[in-house]
Amino acid sequence: MSIKQQSEELDRVWRTTAVVYEECAKSVGLSLSGLLVLTAIADNDGACTQKSVCTQTFLPKQSVNSIVAGLMRDGHITLAEIDTDRRNKCIRLTQKGREYADKIVPKIHQAEHRAMERLTEKQRTGLIESSRQYGTYFQECMREFFEIA
């Protein structure tokens, strides 16, 4: 297989995985970004700010702000001031939000864990190491063509 074919195959694999997350999000009435934000909040309930959600999800500040506003409007989260940093607010799930997230987030994690369990230790390690290295190389190569951070 040529480098071009391998690149296209890797792209197909990653896009297929992304589509599964998108279908999951759609099935529970969320966008993919909404699902990512809900998962970040649920995984870090009480120790989470919009800034930390942006860092964790790689989503723009405006997108996270819009999703957080929607979750707040729906009664799933509250925002509380942080005593040591009044510029940021701590995002907390309400009881309704916890019940909502508990129907979704643990199932996603369980599916991710089950999929990983099907791989051998060597395959898991190789997948992580290869993906990390590819990501580094890809960033370096993209910086040669585009002005990106």
PDB file of C-alpha atoms in Angstrom, residues 2-147:
ATOM      1  CA  SER A   2       1.354   3.445  -0.931  1.00  0.00           C
ATOM      2  CA  ILE A   3       1.750   6.329   1.524  1.00  0.00           C
ATOM      3  CA  LYS A   4      -1.213   8.046  -0.168  1.00  0.00           C
ATOM      4  CA  GLN A   5      -3.395   4.942   0.244  1.00  0.00           C
ATOM      5  CA  GLN A   6      -2.312   4.519   3.862  1.00  0.00           C
ATOM      6  CA  SER A   7      -3.088   8.181   4.602  1.00  0.00           C
ATOM      7  CA  GLU A   8      -6.523   7.810   3.025  1.00  0.00           C
ATOM      8  CA  GLU A   9      -7.203   4.613   4.976  1.00  0.00           C
ATOM      9  CA  LEU A  10      -6.180   6.223   8.262  1.00  0.00           C
ATOM     10  CA  ASP A  11      -8.433   9.178   7.456  1.00  0.00           C
ATOM     11  CA  ARG A  12     -11.348   6.788   6.796  1.00  0.00           C
ATOM     12  CA  VAL A  13     -10.747   4.982  10.081  1.00  0.00           C
ATOM     13  CA  TRP A  14     -10.692   8.212  12.099  1.00  0.00           C
ATOM     14  CA  ARG A  15     -13.730   9.622  10.314  1.00  0.00           C
ATOM     15  CA  THR A  16     -15.647   6.388  10.889  1.00  0.00           C
ATOM     16  CA  THR A  17     -14.926   6.659  14.603  1.00  0.00           C
ATOM     17  CA  ALA A  18     -15.993  10.318  14.596  1.00  0.00           C
ATOM     18  CA  VAL A  19     -19.252   9.360  12.863  1.00  0.00           C
ATOM     19  CA  VAL A  20     -20.005   6.867  15.650  1.00  0.00           C
ATOM     20  CA  TYR A  21     -19.631   9.644  18.235  1.00  0.00           C
ATOM     21  CA  GLU A  22     -21.805  11.939  16.101  1.00  0.00           C
ATOM     22  CA  GLU A  23     -24.520   9.268  15.800  1.00  0.00           C
ATOM     23  CA  CYS A  24     -24.400   8.722  19.555  1.00  0.00           C
ATOM     24  CA  ALA A  25     -24.760  12.456  20.157  1.00  0.00           C
ATOM     25  CA  LYS A  26     -27.652  12.708  17.707  1.00  0.00           C
ATOM     26  CA  SER A  27     -29.424   9.750  19.359  1.00  0.00           C
ATOM     27  CA  VAL A  28     -29.543  11.659  22.662  1.00  0.00           C
ATOM     28  CA  GLY A  29     -30.453  15.013  21.128  1.00  0.00           C
ATOM     29  CA  LEU A  30     -27.013  16.602  21.194  1.00  0.00           C
ATOM     30  CA  SER A  31     -24.492  17.814  18.669  1.00  0.00           C
ATOM     31  CA  LEU A  32     -21.058  16.203  18.735  1.00  0.00           C
ATOM     32  CA  SER A  33     -19.695  19.354  20.378  1.00  0.00           C
ATOM     33  CA  GLY A  34     -22.505  19.236  22.939  1.00  0.00           C
ATOM     34  CA  LEU A  35     -21.668  15.631  23.724  1.00  0.00           C
ATOM     35  CA  LEU A  36     -17.980  16.480  24.160  1.00  0.00           C
ATOM     36  CA  VAL A  37     -18.817  19.352  26.501  1.00  0.00           C
ATOM     37  CA  LEU A  38     -21.291  17.287  28.533  1.00  0.00           C
ATOM     38  CA  THR A  39     -18.718  14.510  28.874  1.00  0.00           C
ATOM     39  CA  ALA A  40     -16.004  16.948  29.990  1.00  0.00           C
ATOM     40  CA  ILE A  41     -18.328  18.459  32.589  1.00  0.00           C
ATOM     41  CA  ALA A  42     -19.549  15.075  33.844  1.00  0.00           C
ATOM     42  CA  ASP A  43     -16.008  13.718  34.103  1.00  0.00           C
ATOM     43  CA  ASN A  44     -14.843  16.785  36.070  1.00  0.00           C
ATOM     44  CA  ASP A  45     -17.990  17.863  37.894  1.00  0.00           C
ATOM     45  CA  GLY A  46     -17.191  20.564  40.392  1.00  0.00           C
ATOM     46  CA  ALA A  47     -13.654  21.073  39.106  1.00  0.00           C
ATOM     47  CA  CYS A  48     -14.454  22.425  35.696  1.00  0.00           C
ATOM     48  CA  THR A  49     -14.471  25.852  34.032  1.00  0.00           C
ATOM     49  CA  GLN A  50     -15.305  26.878  30.480  1.00  0.00           C
ATOM     50  CA  LYS A  51     -11.588  27.360  29.916  1.00  0.00           C
ATOM     51  CA  SER A  52     -10.804  23.811  31.087  1.00  0.00           C
ATOM     52  CA  VAL A  53     -13.606  22.448  28.890  1.00  0.00           C
ATOM     53  CA  CYS A  54     -12.082  24.274  25.890  1.00  0.00           C
ATOM     54  CA  THR A  55      -8.686  22.786  26.673  1.00  0.00           C
ATOM     55  CA  GLN A  56     -10.096  19.301  27.121  1.00  0.00           C
ATOM     56  CA  THR A  57     -12.371  19.263  24.073  1.00  0.00           C
ATOM     57  CA  PHE A  58     -10.293  21.421  21.697  1.00  0.00           C
ATOM     58  CA  LEU A  59     -13.439  23.437  20.971  1.00  0.00           C
ATOM     59  CA  PRO A  60     -13.452  27.222  20.513  1.00  0.00           C
ATOM     60  CA  LYS A  61     -14.461  29.398  23.455  1.00  0.00           C
ATOM     61  CA  GLN A  62     -17.561  30.669  21.611  1.00  0.00           C
ATOM     62  CA  SER A  63     -18.809  27.118  20.969  1.00  0.00           C
ATOM     63  CA  VAL A  64     -18.292  26.046  24.573  1.00  0.00           C
ATOM     64  CA  ASN A  65     -19.965  29.228  25.827  1.00  0.00           C
ATOM     65  CA  SER A  66     -23.004  28.598  23.623  1.00  0.00           C
ATOM     66  CA  ILE A  67     -23.285  24.950  24.705  1.00  0.00           C
ATOM     67  CA  VAL A  68     -22.861  25.861  28.382  1.00  0.00           C
ATOM     68  CA  ALA A  69     -25.597  28.500  28.016  1.00  0.00           C
ATOM     69  CA  GLY A  70     -27.915  25.864  26.522  1.00  0.00           C
ATOM     70  CA  LEU A  71     -27.160  23.343  29.268  1.00  0.00           C
ATOM     71  CA  MET A  72     -27.819  26.042  31.843  1.00  0.00           C
ATOM     72  CA  ARG A  73     -31.072  27.073  30.140  1.00  0.00           C
ATOM     73  CA  ASP A  74     -32.173  23.408  30.206  1.00  0.00           C
ATOM     74  CA  GLY A  75     -31.409  23.185  33.923  1.00  0.00           C
ATOM     75  CA  HIS A  76     -28.527  20.710  33.540  1.00  0.00           C
ATOM     76  CA  ILE A  77     -25.771  22.896  35.002  1.00  0.00           C
ATOM     77  CA  THR A  78     -25.145  25.874  37.244  1.00  0.00           C
ATOM     78  CA  LEU A  79     -22.240  28.297  37.269  1.00  0.00           C
ATOM     79  CA  ALA A  80     -20.639  29.304  40.545  1.00  0.00           C
ATOM     80  CA  GLU A  81     -17.967  31.888  41.245  1.00  0.00           C
ATOM     81  CA  ILE A  82     -14.552  30.589  42.221  1.00  0.00           C
ATOM     82  CA  ASP A  83     -13.303  32.374  45.335  1.00  0.00           C
ATOM     83  CA  THR A  84      -9.699  32.458  44.129  1.00  0.00           C
ATOM     84  CA  ASP A  85     -10.504  33.501  40.534  1.00  0.00           C
ATOM     85  CA  ARG A  86     -13.598  35.598  39.976  1.00  0.00           C
ATOM     86  CA  ARG A  87     -12.991  35.770  36.202  1.00  0.00           C
ATOM     87  CA  ASN A  88     -13.821  32.078  35.820  1.00  0.00           C
ATOM     88  CA  LYS A  89     -16.872  30.209  36.990  1.00  0.00           C
ATOM     89  CA  CYS A  90     -17.049  26.618  38.138  1.00  0.00           C
ATOM     90  CA  ILE A  91     -19.465  24.474  36.129  1.00  0.00           C
ATOM     91  CA  ARG A  92     -21.510  22.046  38.194  1.00  0.00           C
ATOM     92  CA  LEU A  93     -24.145  19.566  37.145  1.00  0.00           C
ATOM     93  CA  THR A  94     -27.537  19.989  38.754  1.00  0.00           C
ATOM     94  CA  GLN A  95     -29.412  16.895  39.926  1.00  0.00           C
ATOM     95  CA  LYS A  96     -31.276  16.944  36.613  1.00  0.00           C
ATOM     96  CA  GLY A  97     -27.971  17.322  34.765  1.00  0.00           C
ATOM     97  CA  ARG A  98     -26.344  14.475  36.703  1.00  0.00           C
ATOM     98  CA  GLU A  99     -29.271  12.191  35.888  1.00  0.00           C
ATOM     99  CA  TYR A 100     -29.071  13.219  32.220  1.00  0.00           C
ATOM    100  CA  ALA A 101     -25.300  12.760  32.001  1.00  0.00           C
ATOM    101  CA  ASP A 102     -25.462   9.422  33.863  1.00  0.00           C
ATOM    102  CA  LYS A 103     -27.680   8.036  31.090  1.00  0.00           C
ATOM    103  CA  ILE A 104     -25.079   8.907  28.450  1.00  0.00           C
ATOM    104  CA  VAL A 105     -21.488   9.385  29.587  1.00  0.00           C
ATOM    105  CA  PRO A 106     -20.882   6.056  31.406  1.00  0.00           C
ATOM    106  CA  LYS A 107     -22.145   4.155  28.357  1.00  0.00           C
ATOM    107  CA  ILE A 108     -19.699   5.980  26.101  1.00  0.00           C
ATOM    108  CA  HIS A 109     -16.809   5.238  28.455  1.00  0.00           C
ATOM    109  CA  GLN A 110     -17.918   1.619  28.720  1.00  0.00           C
ATOM    110  CA  ALA A 111     -17.948   1.270  24.915  1.00  0.00           C
ATOM    111  CA  GLU A 112     -14.497   2.882  24.680  1.00  0.00           C
ATOM    112  CA  HIS A 113     -13.137   0.542  27.364  1.00  0.00           C
ATOM    113  CA  ARG A 114     -14.701  -2.547  25.820  1.00  0.00           C
ATOM    114  CA  ALA A 115     -13.231  -1.688  22.422  1.00  0.00           C
ATOM    115  CA  MET A 116      -9.782  -1.256  23.988  1.00  0.00           C
ATOM    116  CA  GLU A 117     -10.147  -4.547  25.875  1.00  0.00           C
ATOM    117  CA  ARG A 118     -10.530  -6.339  22.550  1.00  0.00           C
ATOM    118  CA  LEU A 119      -7.018  -5.281  21.616  1.00  0.00           C
ATOM    119  CA  THR A 120      -3.968  -6.931  23.116  1.00  0.00           C
ATOM    120  CA  GLU A 121      -1.763  -4.898  25.456  1.00  0.00           C
ATOM    121  CA  LYS A 122       0.785  -4.658  22.656  1.00  0.00           C
ATOM    122  CA  GLN A 123      -1.858  -3.402  20.195  1.00  0.00           C
ATOM    123  CA  ARG A 124      -3.152  -0.816  22.683  1.00  0.00           C
ATOM    124  CA  THR A 125       0.327   0.472  23.419  1.00  0.00           C
ATOM    125  CA  GLY A 126       1.209   0.539  19.727  1.00  0.00           C
ATOM    126  CA  LEU A 127      -2.015   2.362  18.837  1.00  0.00           C
ATOM    127  CA  ILE A 128      -1.414   5.051  21.432  1.00  0.00           C
ATOM    128  CA  GLU A 129       2.268   5.495  20.636  1.00  0.00           C
ATOM    129  CA  SER A 130       1.727   5.525  16.869  1.00  0.00           C
ATOM    130  CA  SER A 131      -1.205   7.932  17.121  1.00  0.00           C
ATOM    131  CA  ARG A 132       0.782  10.283  19.350  1.00  0.00           C
ATOM    132  CA  GLN A 133       3.792  10.211  17.013  1.00  0.00           C
ATOM    133  CA  TYR A 134       1.616  10.674  13.918  1.00  0.00           C
ATOM    134  CA  GLY A 135      -0.066  13.661  15.590  1.00  0.00           C
ATOM    135  CA  THR A 136       3.293  15.252  16.310  1.00  0.00           C
ATOM    136  CA  TYR A 137       4.537  14.727  12.764  1.00  0.00           C
ATOM    137  CA  PHE A 138       1.252  15.922  11.281  1.00  0.00           C
ATOM    138  CA  GLN A 139       1.399  19.148  13.301  1.00  0.00           C
ATOM    139  CA  GLU A 140       4.990  19.756  12.187  1.00  0.00           C
ATOM    140  CA  CYS A 141       4.102  19.182   8.538  1.00  0.00           C
ATOM    141  CA  MET A 142       0.978  21.345   8.673  1.00  0.00           C
ATOM    142  CA  ARG A 143       2.998  24.203  10.185  1.00  0.00           C
ATOM    143  CA  GLU A 144       5.172  24.139   7.080  1.00  0.00           C
ATOM    144  CA  PHE A 145       2.115  24.974   4.952  1.00  0.00           C
ATOM    145  CA  PHE A 146      -0.085  27.053   7.263  1.00  0.00           C
ATOM    146  CA  GLU A 147       0.370  29.645   9.977  1.00  0.00           C
TER     147      GLU A 147
END
